[in-house]
């Protein structure tokens, strides 16, 4: 299993945290920050996957 898959799974985990924070009515900046980190992780995971790393 390549590390790209691990990065994407971790990104999905962080995205779930962002959804959970939104449901708990946490401050908007924390939800946006977690969502941005999740998008970056998943995006880089896809990039690394297609580059064959």
Short mmCIF file of N, CA, C and O in Angstrom, two decimals:
data_model
loop_
_atom_site.label_atom_id
_atom_site.label_comp_id
_atom_site.label_asym_id
_atom_site.label_seq_id
_atom_site.Cartn_x
_atom_site.Cartn_y
_atom_site.Cartn_z
N UNK A 1 0.86 -1.18 0.00
CA UNK A 1 0.00 0.00 0.00
C UNK A 1 0.90 1.24 0.00
O UNK A 1 1.78 1.38 0.84
N UNK A 2 0.64 2.13 -0.93
CA UNK A 2 1.47 3.32 -1.04
C UNK A 2 1.05 4.36 0.01
O UNK A 2 -0.05 4.33 0.55
N UNK A 3 1.96 5.28 0.23
CA UNK A 3 1.67 6.30 1.23
C UNK A 3 0.59 7.25 0.74
O UNK A 3 -0.04 7.93 1.54
N UNK A 4 0.34 7.31 -0.58
CA UNK A 4 -0.72 8.16 -1.10
C UNK A 4 -2.08 7.72 -0.56
O UNK A 4 -2.92 8.56 -0.22
N UNK A 5 -2.27 6.43 -0.43
CA UNK A 5 -3.53 5.92 0.12
C UNK A 5 -3.65 6.30 1.58
O UNK A 5 -4.72 6.71 2.04
N UNK A 6 -2.56 6.23 2.31
CA UNK A 6 -2.57 6.60 3.73
C UNK A 6 -2.91 8.08 3.88
O UNK A 6 -3.70 8.47 4.74
N UNK A 7 -2.34 8.92 3.01
CA UNK A 7 -2.62 10.35 3.07
C UNK A 7 -4.09 10.63 2.77
O UNK A 7 -4.73 11.44 3.44
N UNK A 8 -4.64 9.93 1.77
CA UNK A 8 -6.06 10.14 1.44
C UNK A 8 -6.98 9.67 2.56
O UNK A 8 -7.97 10.33 2.87
N UNK A 9 -6.65 8.56 3.19
CA UNK A 9 -7.47 8.06 4.30
C UNK A 9 -7.41 9.03 5.48
O UNK A 9 -8.43 9.33 6.10
N UNK A 10 -6.21 9.56 5.76
CA UNK A 10 -6.09 10.54 6.83
C UNK A 10 -6.87 11.81 6.49
O UNK A 10 -7.51 12.41 7.36
N UNK A 11 -6.87 12.20 5.22
CA UNK A 11 -7.66 13.36 4.79
C UNK A 11 -9.15 13.13 4.98
O UNK A 11 -9.88 14.03 5.39
N UNK A 12 -9.60 11.92 4.70
CA UNK A 12 -11.02 11.60 4.93
C UNK A 12 -11.35 11.63 6.41
O UNK A 12 -12.44 12.08 6.81
N UNK A 13 -10.42 11.18 7.24
CA UNK A 13 -10.61 11.24 8.69
C UNK A 13 -10.73 12.68 9.17
O UNK A 13 -11.61 13.01 9.98
N UNK A 14 -9.90 13.55 8.65
CA UNK A 14 -9.95 14.97 9.02
C UNK A 14 -11.24 15.61 8.51
O UNK A 14 -11.84 16.45 9.18
N UNK A 15 -11.68 15.21 7.32
CA UNK A 15 -12.95 15.71 6.79
C UNK A 15 -14.11 15.31 7.69
O UNK A 15 -15.03 16.11 7.94
N UNK A 16 -14.07 14.09 8.20
CA UNK A 16 -15.09 13.67 9.16
C UNK A 16 -15.06 14.51 10.42
O UNK A 16 -16.10 14.83 11.00
N UNK A 17 -13.87 14.90 10.84
CA UNK A 17 -13.74 15.79 11.99
C UNK A 17 -14.34 17.16 11.72
O UNK A 17 -14.98 17.75 12.59
N UNK A 18 -14.15 17.66 10.50
CA UNK A 18 -14.74 18.95 10.13
C UNK A 18 -16.27 18.88 10.15
O UNK A 18 -16.94 19.79 10.65
N UNK A 19 -16.81 17.79 9.65
CA UNK A 19 -18.26 17.61 9.66
C UNK A 19 -18.76 17.53 11.10
O UNK A 19 -19.77 18.13 11.46
N UNK A 20 -18.03 16.79 11.93
CA UNK A 20 -18.41 16.67 13.33
C UNK A 20 -18.36 18.01 14.04
O UNK A 20 -19.26 18.35 14.81
N UNK A 21 -17.31 18.79 13.77
CA UNK A 21 -17.21 20.12 14.39
C UNK A 21 -18.36 21.01 13.94
O UNK A 21 -18.90 21.78 14.73
N UNK A 22 -18.75 20.90 12.67
CA UNK A 22 -19.87 21.69 12.18
C UNK A 22 -21.17 21.31 12.90
O UNK A 22 -21.96 22.18 13.27
N UNK A 23 -21.37 20.02 13.10
CA UNK A 23 -22.58 19.55 13.78
C UNK A 23 -22.60 19.98 15.25
O UNK A 23 -23.67 20.16 15.82
N UNK A 24 -21.42 20.12 15.84
CA UNK A 24 -21.33 20.53 17.24
C UNK A 24 -21.37 22.05 17.40
O UNK A 24 -21.23 22.56 18.51
N UNK A 25 -21.52 22.77 16.29
CA UNK A 25 -21.57 24.23 16.29
C UNK A 25 -20.29 24.86 16.84
O UNK A 25 -20.35 25.82 17.60
N UNK A 26 -19.16 24.29 16.45
CA UNK A 26 -17.87 24.88 16.83
C UNK A 26 -17.67 26.15 16.01
O UNK A 26 -18.37 26.39 15.03
N UNK A 27 -16.70 26.98 16.39
CA UNK A 27 -16.46 28.21 15.61
C UNK A 27 -16.17 27.91 14.14
O UNK A 27 -15.54 26.90 13.81
N UNK A 28 -16.64 28.79 13.28
CA UNK A 28 -16.53 28.58 11.85
C UNK A 28 -15.09 28.45 11.39
O UNK A 28 -14.79 27.65 10.50
N UNK A 29 -14.18 29.19 12.01
CA UNK A 29 -12.78 29.14 11.56
C UNK A 29 -12.18 27.75 11.76
O UNK A 29 -11.34 27.34 10.97
N UNK A 30 -12.61 27.04 12.80
CA UNK A 30 -12.06 25.69 13.01
C UNK A 30 -12.59 24.72 11.96
O UNK A 30 -11.84 23.86 11.48
N UNK A 31 -13.85 24.88 11.60
CA UNK A 31 -14.44 24.01 10.58
C UNK A 31 -13.77 24.27 9.23
O UNK A 31 -13.41 23.34 8.51
N UNK A 32 -13.57 25.54 8.90
CA UNK A 32 -12.95 25.90 7.64
C UNK A 32 -11.50 25.42 7.60
O UNK A 32 -11.03 24.90 6.58
N UNK A 33 -10.79 25.56 8.71
CA UNK A 33 -9.41 25.11 8.77
C UNK A 33 -9.31 23.60 8.57
O UNK A 33 -8.49 23.12 7.77
N UNK A 34 -10.15 22.84 9.26
CA UNK A 34 -10.13 21.39 9.10
C UNK A 34 -10.53 20.98 7.69
O UNK A 34 -9.93 20.06 7.12
N UNK A 35 -11.51 21.67 7.12
CA UNK A 35 -11.93 21.34 5.76
C UNK A 35 -10.80 21.63 4.76
O UNK A 35 -10.58 20.85 3.82
N UNK A 36 -10.08 22.73 4.96
CA UNK A 36 -8.97 23.07 4.05
C UNK A 36 -7.84 22.05 4.17
O UNK A 36 -7.26 21.63 3.16
N UNK A 37 -7.54 21.63 5.39
CA UNK A 37 -6.50 20.62 5.59
C UNK A 37 -6.92 19.30 4.96
O UNK A 37 -6.12 18.63 4.29
N UNK A 38 -8.18 18.93 5.13
CA UNK A 38 -8.68 17.68 4.54
C UNK A 38 -8.61 17.74 3.02
O UNK A 38 -8.18 16.77 2.39
N UNK A 39 -9.00 18.87 2.44
CA UNK A 39 -8.95 19.00 0.98
C UNK A 39 -7.51 18.92 0.48
O UNK A 39 -7.24 18.30 -0.56
N UNK A 40 -6.59 19.54 1.21
CA UNK A 40 -5.18 19.50 0.81
C UNK A 40 -4.64 18.08 0.89
O UNK A 40 -3.91 17.63 -0.01
N UNK A 41 -4.98 17.35 1.94
CA UNK A 41 -4.50 15.99 2.09
C UNK A 41 -5.05 15.07 1.00
O UNK A 41 -4.31 14.29 0.40
N UNK A 42 -6.34 15.15 0.77
CA UNK A 42 -6.95 14.30 -0.25
C UNK A 42 -6.42 14.69 -1.64
O UNK A 42 -6.10 13.83 -2.46
N UNK A 43 -6.30 15.99 -1.88
CA UNK A 43 -5.77 16.44 -3.16
C UNK A 43 -4.35 15.97 -3.40
O UNK A 43 -4.01 15.50 -4.48
N UNK A 44 -3.51 16.09 -2.39
CA UNK A 44 -2.14 15.62 -2.55
C UNK A 44 -2.08 14.10 -2.69
O UNK A 44 -1.27 13.58 -3.44
N UNK A 45 -2.96 13.41 -1.97
CA UNK A 45 -3.02 11.96 -2.11
C UNK A 45 -3.37 11.54 -3.52
O UNK A 45 -2.74 10.63 -4.09
N UNK A 46 -4.34 12.20 -4.13
CA UNK A 46 -4.70 11.90 -5.52
C UNK A 46 -3.55 12.23 -6.46
O UNK A 46 -3.25 11.48 -7.38
N UNK A 47 -2.91 13.38 -6.21
CA UNK A 47 -1.78 13.77 -7.06
C UNK A 47 -0.66 12.73 -6.98
O UNK A 47 -0.12 12.32 -8.01
N UNK A 48 -0.32 12.33 -5.77
CA UNK A 48 0.74 11.34 -5.59
C UNK A 48 0.33 10.00 -6.19
O UNK A 48 1.18 9.27 -6.73
N UNK A 49 -0.92 9.65 -6.09
CA UNK A 49 -1.42 8.39 -6.65
C UNK A 49 -1.22 8.37 -8.17
O UNK A 49 -0.73 7.41 -8.73
N UNK A 50 -1.62 9.46 -8.82
CA UNK A 50 -1.53 9.51 -10.28
C UNK A 50 -0.09 9.69 -10.76
O UNK A 50 0.22 9.35 -11.90
N UNK A 51 0.77 10.20 -9.92
CA UNK A 51 2.19 10.32 -10.28
C UNK A 51 2.93 9.01 -10.02
O UNK A 51 4.09 8.89 -10.37
N UNK A 52 2.28 8.08 -9.34
CA UNK A 52 2.88 6.77 -9.09
C UNK A 52 3.88 6.76 -7.96
O UNK A 52 4.82 5.99 -7.94
N UNK A 53 3.68 7.62 -6.98
CA UNK A 53 4.61 7.71 -5.86
C UNK A 53 4.15 6.85 -4.70
O UNK A 53 3.12 6.61 -4.39
#
